[in-house]
Amino acid sequence: MRKVHPGILAIYLLSFLALGLLLWVLGAILVNGLPVVLHYGVQLFTANIPPPVFFFGPPPEVGLAPAIVGTLMIVFIALLISFPIGFLAGVLISEFYYTRLAKAAEHVASLLVEVPTIAAGIAIYWLIVVPTQGFSAIAGSVALSLIMIPYIALYTAEAYRKVPKLIKEGGLALGIPYSKVLFKILRGLVAPGVITGVLIALAKAAGEAAPLLFTAGWSNKVSLDPFQPSASLSVLIYKFGFSSQELWLKLSWAASFILVFMIILPLIIISKLVVRKHEF
Amino acid sequence: MSSDIILKIEKLKVKISGKEILKGIDLEVPRGSIFAIMGPSGSGKSTLLRAINRLWDLYPDVEVEGKILLEGRDVYQMDPHELRKMVGMVFQRPNPFPHMSIFDNVAIGPKMHKMVKSKEELERLVEWSLKRAYLWDEVKDDLKRKAGRLSGGQQQRLCIARAIALKPKVLLMDEPTSALDVVSTKRIEENIVELKKEFTVLIVTHNPQQAARISDYVAFIYDGKVVEVGPTSEIFTRPKHELTEKYVLGKV
């Protein structure tokens, strides 16, 4: 029999272990969440969150709409805030690397990626929630932006760095201003990298509960007003996951299923496809 | 005399990260000629070209001193974008925009400079440029093809088309054939000789044979200084400087 080096064996075993754990977690969400989603069907996506059964008896309608709408709205506003800032910071880091500002931006971005997300939540709590005297979806968006900006900035910087200098100079030598070379001519070359960064940032932000706990608040009803408190899937999972009520526990699994299988995984898969399609 | 000199370089010094690469270059390039700059690697040839169209502007560690006059105008007093429109450049390795179509690669310059008023005019200009670069016949049926899909030689001719679409006065060529095979090199050399009818060509080469084959004038640069300059026939048959003679014979 062929001898396998114990180190190699260990690598294989640990890889399978890691993969197994991931599949176990995904499997648990699928097994527990999917039946709930199938049981309630469409009303899960349209109805409001039911009040506690304990006080009010079995609810006529069971839904997660406020959390789904809340997550989409909070994340969308966070994207509107973080994309321009993150993109420009990325261009700065890559193209003006020799300036002090660019070096500072790169350090801050690398640092922000590592900051515990709950710290972003507490910071925005003190900076926005306390002064405005209330939770709001937009405060949640700002907290998520802090998490998204560094991802978008670092992916954008990487996308611009990957463009050979020779191609940039080809544009400049035609007398095209630097800004137009960066934003127009190279657009098609950097787009896959930038889009990947945006999608990864979205996937990351959509799954975060910690930054929203002290910022976005909670609402049982669908609200499209960004200045009002709003529910979100991640916070719902956190809240209902600890509940002793069976219905709320079930909703927590359903929310996990929607978040992971209908929002985060598709974002990650699309981001991989974008990169593959544009490699040449 | 002065009106026949399209480009005049006076006491040009270039420092990169504090190191002097060009140590005082004086050159006069006659209009409508092919002017070759030859010299061994590291002698500063490319550095010189990049000073002419001010590509060094974007590098904070590069200092340029001296004067470059294009049609009597100091290029360092000009708007760099206007200057680069008047001075086309073809690089050492083909660098088309790989994600853009053949058509767009040529059209982007004239579009950005608002040189054309209509789509038809743009199409005519693209055709004119591709014909001048001897690429038209090979690509005319598929102008929408991505430039990255062309062969190396075709890409370089596309870069020539892209540069001449702006109708520059001077075309700078930085060892344009160094990354190409013999057949592509020959085609590009023939192309350059044709282009002389409409443009002044300043070509850098590390290959003295190439300079002998195509140029009217040649300057031999060594260690950041002009060793010898004059009509090509003279330099190659009666070099005044010993170093030039050695270089021409391939001994440097």
mmCIF file of N, CA, C and O in Angstrom, chain A residues 140-179:
data_model
loop_
_atom_site.group_PDB
_atom_site.id
_atom_site.type_symbol
_atom_site.label_atom_id
_atom_site.label_comp_id
_atom_site.label_asym_id
_atom_site.label_seq_id
_atom_site.Cartn_x
_atom_site.Cartn_y
_atom_site.Cartn_z
ATOM 1 N N GLY A 140 -29.326 52.275 10.894
ATOM 2 C CA GLY A 140 -28.840 50.929 10.600
ATOM 3 C C GLY A 140 -28.032 50.911 9.315
ATOM 4 O O GLY A 140 -26.981 50.266 9.223
ATOM 5 N N SER A 141 -28.512 51.650 8.304
ATOM 6 C CA SER A 141 -27.801 51.705 7.024
ATOM 7 C C SER A 141 -26.405 52.289 7.196
ATOM 8 O O SER A 141 -25.439 51.806 6.606
ATOM 9 N N VAL A 142 -26.326 53.353 8.012
ATOM 10 C CA VAL A 142 -25.018 53.972 8.219
ATOM 11 C C VAL A 142 -24.075 52.975 8.902
ATOM 12 O O VAL A 142 -22.915 52.834 8.507
ATOM 13 N N ALA A 143 -24.596 52.239 9.882
ATOM 14 C CA ALA A 143 -23.760 51.245 10.572
ATOM 15 C C ALA A 143 -23.293 50.173 9.584
ATOM 16 O O ALA A 143 -22.127 49.779 9.584
ATOM 17 N N LEU A 144 -24.209 49.719 8.704
ATOM 18 C CA LEU A 144 -23.800 48.704 7.720
ATOM 19 C C LEU A 144 -22.801 49.278 6.717
ATOM 20 O O LEU A 144 -21.923 48.566 6.228
ATOM 21 N N SER A 145 -22.946 50.584 6.413
ATOM 22 C CA SER A 145 -21.994 51.204 5.482
ATOM 23 C C SER A 145 -20.570 51.077 6.001
ATOM 24 O O SER A 145 -19.638 50.861 5.231
ATOM 25 N N LEU A 146 -20.428 51.235 7.310
ATOM 26 C CA LEU A 146 -19.084 51.128 7.887
ATOM 27 C C LEU A 146 -18.479 49.761 7.591
ATOM 28 O O LEU A 146 -17.269 49.618 7.482
ATOM 29 N N ILE A 147 -19.353 48.765 7.475
ATOM 30 C CA ILE A 147 -18.857 47.419 7.179
ATOM 31 C C ILE A 147 -18.630 47.242 5.677
ATOM 32 O O ILE A 147 -17.695 46.579 5.247
ATOM 33 N N MET A 148 -19.481 47.871 4.876
ATOM 34 C CA MET A 148 -19.398 47.684 3.415
ATOM 35 C C MET A 148 -18.280 48.489 2.774
ATOM 36 O O MET A 148 -17.623 48.026 1.842
ATOM 37 N N ILE A 149 -18.081 49.726 3.250
ATOM 38 C CA ILE A 149 -17.104 50.621 2.599
ATOM 39 C C ILE A 149 -15.729 49.972 2.436
ATOM 40 O O ILE A 149 -15.176 49.973 1.335
ATOM 41 N N PRO A 150 -15.155 49.395 3.507
ATOM 42 C CA PRO A 150 -13.812 48.832 3.307
ATOM 43 C C PRO A 150 -13.773 47.704 2.285
ATOM 44 O O PRO A 150 -12.814 47.608 1.516
ATOM 45 N N TYR A 151 -14.814 46.874 2.243
ATOM 46 C CA TYR A 151 -14.824 45.804 1.229
ATOM 47 C C TYR A 151 -14.828 46.397 -0.172
ATOM 48 O O TYR A 151 -14.045 45.998 -1.035
ATOM 49 N N ILE A 152 -15.739 47.366 -0.391
ATOM 50 C CA ILE A 152 -15.835 47.959 -1.730
ATOM 51 C C ILE A 152 -14.528 48.664 -2.077
ATOM 52 O O ILE A 152 -14.004 48.530 -3.186
ATOM 53 N N ALA A 153 -13.955 49.367 -1.107
ATOM 54 C CA ALA A 153 -12.718 50.111 -1.370
ATOM 55 C C ALA A 153 -11.576 49.155 -1.726
ATOM 56 O O ALA A 153 -10.862 49.365 -2.711
ATOM 57 N N LEU A 154 -11.421 48.084 -0.947
ATOM 58 C CA LEU A 154 -10.287 47.198 -1.187
ATOM 59 C C LEU A 154 -10.452 46.415 -2.489
ATOM 60 O O LEU A 154 -9.480 46.230 -3.233
ATOM 61 N N TYR A 155 -11.674 45.987 -2.796
ATOM 62 C CA TYR A 155 -11.895 45.281 -4.065
ATOM 63 C C TYR A 155 -11.705 46.229 -5.251
ATOM 64 O O TYR A 155 -11.146 45.835 -6.279
ATOM 65 N N THR A 156 -12.166 47.475 -5.113
ATOM 66 C CA THR A 156 -11.984 48.444 -6.199
ATOM 67 C C THR A 156 -10.498 48.718 -6.422
ATOM 68 O O THR A 156 -10.018 48.722 -7.562
ATOM 69 N N ALA A 157 -9.775 48.920 -5.324
ATOM 70 C CA ALA A 157 -8.338 49.185 -5.441
ATOM 71 C C ALA A 157 -7.645 48.027 -6.151
ATOM 72 O O ALA A 157 -6.820 48.230 -7.046
ATOM 73 N N GLU A 158 -8.034 46.820 -5.775
ATOM 74 C CA GLU A 158 -7.428 45.640 -6.388
ATOM 75 C C GLU A 158 -7.753 45.584 -7.883
ATOM 76 O O GLU A 158 -6.894 45.278 -8.717
ATOM 77 N N ALA A 159 -9.003 45.907 -8.221
ATOM 78 C CA ALA A 159 -9.414 45.869 -9.631
ATOM 79 C C ALA A 159 -8.597 46.865 -10.450
ATOM 80 O O ALA A 159 -8.147 46.558 -11.554
ATOM 81 N N TYR A 160 -8.373 48.067 -9.923
ATOM 82 C CA TYR A 160 -7.593 49.057 -10.664
ATOM 83 C C TYR A 160 -6.117 48.694 -10.706
ATOM 84 O O TYR A 160 -5.436 48.938 -11.695
ATOM 85 N N ARG A 161 -5.624 48.098 -9.621
ATOM 86 C CA ARG A 161 -4.205 47.709 -9.605
ATOM 87 C C ARG A 161 -3.925 46.631 -10.643
ATOM 88 O O ARG A 161 -2.827 46.526 -11.162
ATOM 89 N N LYS A 162 -4.933 45.806 -10.891
ATOM 90 C CA LYS A 162 -4.721 44.687 -11.807
ATOM 91 C C LYS A 162 -4.613 45.138 -13.262
ATOM 92 O O LYS A 162 -4.129 44.394 -14.107
ATOM 93 N N VAL A 163 -5.077 46.350 -13.567
ATOM 94 C CA VAL A 163 -4.976 46.843 -14.943
ATOM 95 C C VAL A 163 -3.515 47.211 -15.201
ATOM 96 O O VAL A 163 -2.942 48.016 -14.469
ATOM 97 N N PRO A 164 -2.883 46.619 -16.225
ATOM 98 C CA PRO A 164 -1.472 46.945 -16.476
ATOM 99 C C PRO A 164 -1.285 48.446 -16.702
ATOM 100 O O PRO A 164 -2.104 49.094 -17.346
ATOM 101 N N LYS A 165 -0.190 48.953 -16.153
ATOM 102 C CA LYS A 165 0.133 50.368 -16.306
ATOM 103 C C LYS A 165 0.178 50.755 -17.784
ATOM 104 O O LYS A 165 -0.211 51.842 -18.187
ATOM 105 N N LEU A 166 0.658 49.814 -18.591
ATOM 106 C CA LEU A 166 0.807 50.055 -20.023
ATOM 107 C C LEU A 166 -0.535 50.422 -20.667
ATOM 108 O O LEU A 166 -0.589 51.233 -21.590
ATOM 109 N N ILE A 167 -1.615 49.825 -20.190
ATOM 110 C CA ILE A 167 -2.925 50.118 -20.778
ATOM 111 C C ILE A 167 -3.406 51.496 -20.341
ATOM 112 O O ILE A 167 -3.941 52.262 -21.142
ATOM 113 N N LYS A 168 -3.165 51.837 -19.068
ATOM 114 C CA LYS A 168 -3.507 53.184 -18.599
ATOM 115 C C LYS A 168 -2.738 54.222 -19.415
ATOM 116 O O LYS A 168 -3.296 55.218 -19.871
ATOM 117 N N GLU A 169 -1.439 53.962 -19.616
ATOM 118 C CA GLU A 169 -0.618 54.930 -20.354
ATOM 119 C C GLU A 169 -1.063 55.034 -21.805
ATOM 120 O O GLU A 169 -0.955 56.090 -22.413
ATOM 121 N N GLY A 170 -1.566 53.920 -22.356
ATOM 122 C CA GLY A 170 -2.091 53.961 -23.713
ATOM 123 C C GLY A 170 -3.207 54.992 -23.828
ATOM 124 O O GLY A 170 -3.297 55.722 -24.810
ATOM 125 N N GLY A 171 -4.049 55.051 -22.820
ATOM 126 C CA GLY A 171 -5.138 56.038 -22.812
ATOM 127 C C GLY A 171 -4.601 57.445 -22.628
ATOM 128 O O GLY A 171 -4.989 58.375 -23.347
ATOM 129 N N LEU A 172 -3.679 57.595 -21.691
ATOM 130 C CA LEU A 172 -3.129 58.925 -21.430
ATOM 131 C C LEU A 172 -2.408 59.465 -22.651
ATOM 132 O O LEU A 172 -2.502 60.651 -22.974
ATOM 133 N N ALA A 173 -1.690 58.591 -23.354
ATOM 134 C CA ALA A 173 -0.910 59.022 -24.517
ATOM 135 C C ALA A 173 -1.820 59.504 -25.641
ATOM 136 O O ALA A 173 -1.355 60.151 -26.570
ATOM 137 N N LEU A 174 -3.111 59.178 -25.571
ATOM 138 C CA LEU A 174 -4.042 59.693 -26.574
ATOM 139 C C LEU A 174 -4.560 61.075 -26.184
ATOM 140 O O LEU A 174 -5.448 61.622 -26.842
ATOM 141 N N GLY A 175 -4.028 61.602 -25.087
ATOM 142 C CA GLY A 175 -4.474 62.924 -24.656
ATOM 143 C C GLY A 175 -5.797 62.879 -23.920
ATOM 144 O O GLY A 175 -6.482 63.892 -23.804
ATOM 145 N N ILE A 176 -6.157 61.697 -23.441
ATOM 146 C CA ILE A 176 -7.404 61.589 -22.694
ATOM 147 C C ILE A 176 -7.096 61.869 -21.224
ATOM 148 O O ILE A 176 -6.148 61.307 -20.675
ATOM 149 N N PRO A 177 -7.870 62.767 -20.600
ATOM 150 C CA PRO A 177 -7.580 63.109 -19.196
ATOM 151 C C PRO A 177 -7.619 61.877 -18.292
ATOM 152 O O PRO A 177 -8.367 60.936 -18.543
ATOM 153 N N TYR A 178 -6.790 61.932 -17.249
ATOM 154 C CA TYR A 178 -6.641 60.800 -16.336
ATOM 155 C C TYR A 178 -7.985 60.322 -15.805
ATOM 156 O O TYR A 178 -8.271 59.125 -15.741
ATOM 157 N N SER A 179 -8.841 61.284 -15.416
ATOM 158 C CA SER A 179 -10.127 60.888 -14.836
ATOM 159 C C SER A 179 -10.950 60.099 -15.844
ATOM 160 O O SER A 179 -11.605 59.121 -15.503
#
